[in-house]
Amino acid sequence: MPQAVLRTATTAASLSETLNITIPGSVNETTYLFMYFAELRRLKTNETREFIIYAGDGLFYGPYTPRFLKTEVIRTLPPGRAGGLTYYLQATGNSTLPPMINALEAFTAITKIKALYQVKRNWEGDPCVPQQFTWEGLECSVNASNHSRITSLNLSHSGLGGGIPPFIANLTNLISLQFYTLQSSPPFRDLSCNNFTGEIPTYIDKLQALKVLNLENNDLNGTIPKTLYKRSQDGSLLLRLASHL
């Protein structure tokens, strides 16, 4: 999460109102939600900001008081939560200030991949945490704020078929690829030795941090998207394709 984002906050309109956050998705897809909090001003001795977070009709977390200029993360625990939920931040009776939140991230793309392809791997719980149980085929890095990010997705030799799903492009927004150390651990997509068909989708262009894309030994056809071809020619992307493309 960019530090500039954490220097801003969204606050409920008044002490009596809740701050509502609806996460896109359906009840059939698992979502991992990360909420970021930091009090941005030093409160007076007679001021208190304390609130409870509800998920739908149930308690999610709290009561909670953000710390002054200290970023803290409240997150869903394995096995995650259903998508489409609305989260409510409600001030407690002790609070003199309305609830607030600095930022949030929702991880759904990787769980969609798991559901679509029924990946038969140890894909349970959080994709990156704890580190010794990172999902098979994934590599994660931890940024300066101790937040995990997926840097590598390797689904080679998995017997996958059909078209390359569009929500792979969502990894750019939900997984924050721009935080990776490209020199030592380039973001990597390996979908080789499967049975993907159709054209190489142009939405892969959205993966701007991508350094290696391996689509060898699939049944893809058509032309290479112009942006991917240009990046492969200028050396910013290592592109591996079947010989007929």
Coordinates of C-alpha atoms in Angstrom, one line a residue:
M1 CA 0.0 0.0 0.0
P2 CA 1.6 3.4 -1.0
Q3 CA 2.5 5.5 2.0
A4 CA 0.8 8.5 0.4
V5 CA -2.5 6.7 0.7
L6 CA -2.0 6.1 4.4
R7 CA -1.6 9.9 4.9
T8 CA -5.3 10.3 4.1
A9 CA -8.4 8.9 5.7
T10 CA -12.1 8.5 5.1
T11 CA -14.3 9.4 8.1
A12 CA -18.0 8.9 8.8
A13 CA -20.1 12.1 8.4
S14 CA -20.9 12.2 12.1
L15 CA -20.5 10.4 15.4
S16 CA -23.9 8.8 15.1
E17 CA -23.4 7.5 11.6
T18 CA -21.6 4.3 10.5
L19 CA -18.9 4.2 7.9
N20 CA -20.0 1.6 5.4
I21 CA -17.8 -0.4 3.0
T22 CA -19.2 -2.9 0.6
I23 CA -16.7 -5.3 -1.0
P24 CA -17.5 -6.4 -4.6
G25 CA -18.1 -10.0 -5.3
S26 CA -20.6 -12.8 -4.6
V27 CA -21.2 -15.0 -1.6
N28 CA -19.7 -17.9 -3.5
E29 CA -16.2 -16.3 -3.8
T30 CA -13.7 -16.0 -1.0
T31 CA -12.3 -12.6 -0.2
Y32 CA -9.3 -11.6 2.0
L33 CA -9.8 -8.1 3.3
F34 CA -7.0 -5.9 4.7
M35 CA -8.1 -2.6 6.4
Y36 CA -5.4 0.0 7.2
F37 CA -5.7 2.4 10.1
A38 CA -3.6 5.2 11.5
E39 CA -4.7 8.2 13.5
L40 CA -3.5 11.3 11.5
R41 CA -3.8 13.9 14.2
R42 CA -2.8 14.0 17.8
L43 CA -6.0 13.9 19.8
K44 CA -6.7 16.2 22.7
T45 CA -7.0 14.7 26.2
N46 CA -10.8 14.9 26.0
E47 CA -11.0 13.3 22.6
T48 CA -11.4 9.5 21.8
R49 CA -11.8 7.6 18.6
E50 CA -13.0 4.1 19.3
F51 CA -15.2 2.0 17.0
I52 CA -16.4 -1.6 16.3
I53 CA -16.2 -3.2 12.9
Y54 CA -19.2 -5.4 11.8
A55 CA -19.3 -7.7 8.8
G56 CA -22.9 -8.0 7.8
D57 CA -24.9 -8.7 10.9
G58 CA -21.9 -10.1 12.9
L59 CA -19.0 -8.7 14.9
F60 CA -15.8 -8.6 12.9
Y61 CA -13.4 -6.7 15.1
G62 CA -13.3 -4.3 18.0
P63 CA -13.6 -2.2 19.9
Y64 CA -10.6 -0.6 18.2
T65 CA -8.7 2.7 18.6
P66 CA -6.2 3.7 15.8
R67 CA -2.8 4.7 17.0
F68 CA -1.3 8.1 16.2
L69 CA 0.8 7.9 13.0
K70 CA 1.2 4.2 13.5
T71 CA -0.2 2.1 10.7
E72 CA -2.0 -1.1 11.8
V73 CA -3.7 -3.7 9.7
I74 CA -7.0 -5.5 10.6
R75 CA -7.5 -8.5 8.2
T76 CA -9.7 -11.5 7.6
L77 CA -8.3 -14.7 8.8
P78 CA -8.4 -18.1 7.0
P79 CA -10.6 -19.3 5.4
G80 CA -11.5 -15.7 4.4
R81 CA -14.9 -14.2 4.0
A82 CA -17.7 -14.3 1.4
G83 CA -17.6 -11.6 -1.2
G84 CA -20.4 -9.0 -1.4
L85 CA -20.4 -8.3 2.3
T86 CA -20.9 -4.8 3.7
Y87 CA -18.6 -3.8 6.6
Y88 CA -19.9 -1.3 9.1
L89 CA -17.6 0.9 11.3
Q90 CA -19.6 2.2 14.2
A91 CA -18.4 4.4 17.0
T92 CA -18.7 3.1 20.6
G93 CA -20.4 4.9 23.4
N94 CA -17.0 5.9 24.7
S95 CA -16.0 7.7 21.5
T96 CA -16.1 11.4 20.9
L97 CA -15.0 11.1 17.2
P98 CA -16.5 9.2 14.3
P99 CA -14.9 6.1 12.9
M100 CA -12.3 6.3 10.1
I101 CA -10.2 4.2 7.8
N102 CA -7.1 5.1 5.8
A103 CA -7.2 2.4 3.1
L104 CA -8.2 -1.2 2.3
E105 CA -7.3 -4.0 -0.1
A106 CA -9.4 -6.9 -1.1
F107 CA -7.8 -10.1 -2.5
T108 CA -10.1 -12.0 -4.8
A109 CA -8.4 -12.6 -8.1
I110 CA -6.2 -15.5 -6.8
T111 CA -9.2 -17.2 -5.2
K112 CA -11.1 -16.8 -8.4
I113 CA -8.3 -18.7 -10.2
K114 CA -8.5 -21.4 -7.6
A115 CA -12.2 -21.8 -8.0
L116 CA -12.3 -21.6 -11.8
Y117 CA -9.6 -24.2 -12.4
Q118 CA -10.2 -26.2 -9.2
V119 CA -6.5 -26.1 -8.6
K120 CA -5.4 -29.2 -6.8
R121 CA -2.7 -27.8 -4.7
N122 CA -2.3 -26.7 -1.1
W123 CA -4.2 -23.6 -1.7
E124 CA -5.9 -23.0 1.7
G125 CA -6.0 -20.0 3.9
D126 CA -4.1 -16.8 3.2
P127 CA -2.0 -17.0 0.0
C128 CA 1.1 -15.6 1.6
V129 CA 0.9 -16.0 5.4
P130 CA 2.5 -17.6 7.2
Q131 CA 5.5 -17.6 4.9
Q132 CA 6.3 -21.3 5.4
F133 CA 2.9 -22.1 4.1
T134 CA 2.7 -19.9 1.0
W135 CA 0.5 -21.4 -1.6
E136 CA 2.3 -23.8 -4.0
G137 CA 3.2 -22.1 -7.2
L138 CA 3.2 -18.6 -5.5
E139 CA 6.0 -16.5 -4.3
C140 CA 5.4 -13.5 -2.0
S141 CA 7.5 -10.6 -0.8
V142 CA 7.1 -8.4 2.3
N143 CA 7.4 -4.7 1.9
A144 CA 8.7 -2.1 4.4
S145 CA 5.3 -2.0 6.2
N146 CA 5.4 -5.8 6.7
H147 CA 2.6 -6.3 4.2
S148 CA 2.7 -9.4 1.9
R149 CA 2.4 -9.2 -1.9
I150 CA 2.3 -12.0 -4.5
T151 CA 5.2 -11.6 -6.8
S152 CA 5.1 -14.9 -8.7
L153 CA 2.3 -17.1 -10.0
N154 CA 3.4 -20.4 -11.6
L155 CA 0.6 -22.6 -12.9
S156 CA 2.6 -24.6 -15.3
H157 CA 1.9 -28.3 -15.8
S158 CA -1.6 -27.9 -14.2
G159 CA -3.8 -29.3 -16.9
L160 CA -5.7 -26.0 -17.3
G161 CA -7.7 -25.2 -20.4
G162 CA -10.0 -22.6 -22.0
G163 CA -9.2 -19.0 -22.4
I164 CA -6.9 -17.0 -20.1
P165 CA -9.4 -15.5 -17.6
P166 CA -9.7 -11.7 -17.5
F167 CA -9.5 -11.4 -13.7
I168 CA -5.8 -12.3 -13.9
A169 CA -5.4 -8.6 -14.9
N170 CA -7.0 -7.6 -11.5
L171 CA -3.8 -8.7 -9.8
T172 CA -2.3 -5.4 -10.7
N173 CA -4.8 -3.5 -8.6
L174 CA -5.5 -6.0 -5.8
I175 CA -2.0 -7.4 -5.3
S176 CA -0.1 -4.1 -5.8
L177 CA 2.6 -5.3 -8.0
Q178 CA 4.5 -2.0 -8.0
F179 CA 5.9 -2.8 -4.6
Y180 CA 8.1 -5.6 -5.7
T181 CA 11.9 -5.5 -5.9
L182 CA 12.2 -6.2 -9.7
Q183 CA 15.9 -6.5 -9.7
S184 CA 16.0 -9.5 -7.4
S185 CA 12.6 -11.1 -7.8
P186 CA 10.8 -10.2 -11.0
P187 CA 7.0 -10.6 -11.1
F188 CA 6.5 -13.8 -13.0
R189 CA 3.6 -15.5 -14.8
D190 CA 4.1 -19.1 -15.9
L191 CA 1.2 -20.8 -17.6
S192 CA 3.2 -23.1 -19.8
C193 CA 2.4 -26.8 -20.5
N194 CA -1.4 -26.4 -20.2
N195 CA -4.1 -26.3 -22.8
F196 CA -5.1 -22.7 -23.0
T197 CA -6.9 -21.8 -26.2
G198 CA -7.9 -18.6 -28.1
E199 CA -5.9 -15.5 -28.5
I200 CA -3.5 -13.9 -26.0
P201 CA -5.8 -11.4 -24.3
T202 CA -4.9 -7.7 -24.5
Y203 CA -5.8 -7.2 -20.8
I204 CA -2.4 -8.8 -19.9
D205 CA -1.1 -5.3 -20.9
K206 CA -2.4 -4.1 -17.5
L207 CA 0.4 -6.1 -15.7
Q208 CA 2.9 -3.3 -16.1
A209 CA 5.3 -4.7 -13.5
L210 CA 5.4 -8.1 -15.4
K211 CA 8.9 -9.1 -16.5
V212 CA 8.5 -12.7 -17.5
L213 CA 5.4 -14.2 -19.3
N214 CA 5.7 -17.9 -20.3
L215 CA 2.9 -19.3 -22.4
E216 CA 4.8 -22.1 -24.1
N217 CA 3.1 -25.4 -25.0
N218 CA -0.5 -24.2 -25.2
D219 CA -2.9 -24.0 -28.1
L220 CA -3.1 -20.2 -28.3
N221 CA -3.6 -18.6 -31.7
G222 CA -3.9 -15.2 -33.3
T223 CA -1.4 -12.3 -33.0
I224 CA 0.7 -11.1 -30.1
P225 CA -0.8 -7.9 -28.5
K226 CA 1.1 -4.9 -29.7
T227 CA 2.1 -3.7 -26.3
L228 CA 3.4 -7.1 -25.2
Y229 CA 5.3 -7.5 -28.5
K230 CA 6.9 -4.0 -28.1
R231 CA 7.9 -4.8 -24.5
S232 CA 9.5 -8.1 -25.6
Q233 CA 11.5 -6.2 -28.3
D234 CA 12.8 -3.5 -26.0
G235 CA 13.8 -6.0 -23.4
S236 CA 11.4 -5.0 -20.6
L237 CA 9.5 -8.3 -20.9
L238 CA 10.8 -11.9 -21.5
L239 CA 8.0 -13.4 -23.6
R240 CA 8.0 -17.1 -24.2
L241 CA 5.4 -18.4 -26.7
A242 CA 4.7 -21.4 -29.0
S243 CA 6.8 -21.3 -32.2
H244 CA 3.7 -20.8 -34.4
L245 CA 2.8 -17.4 -32.9

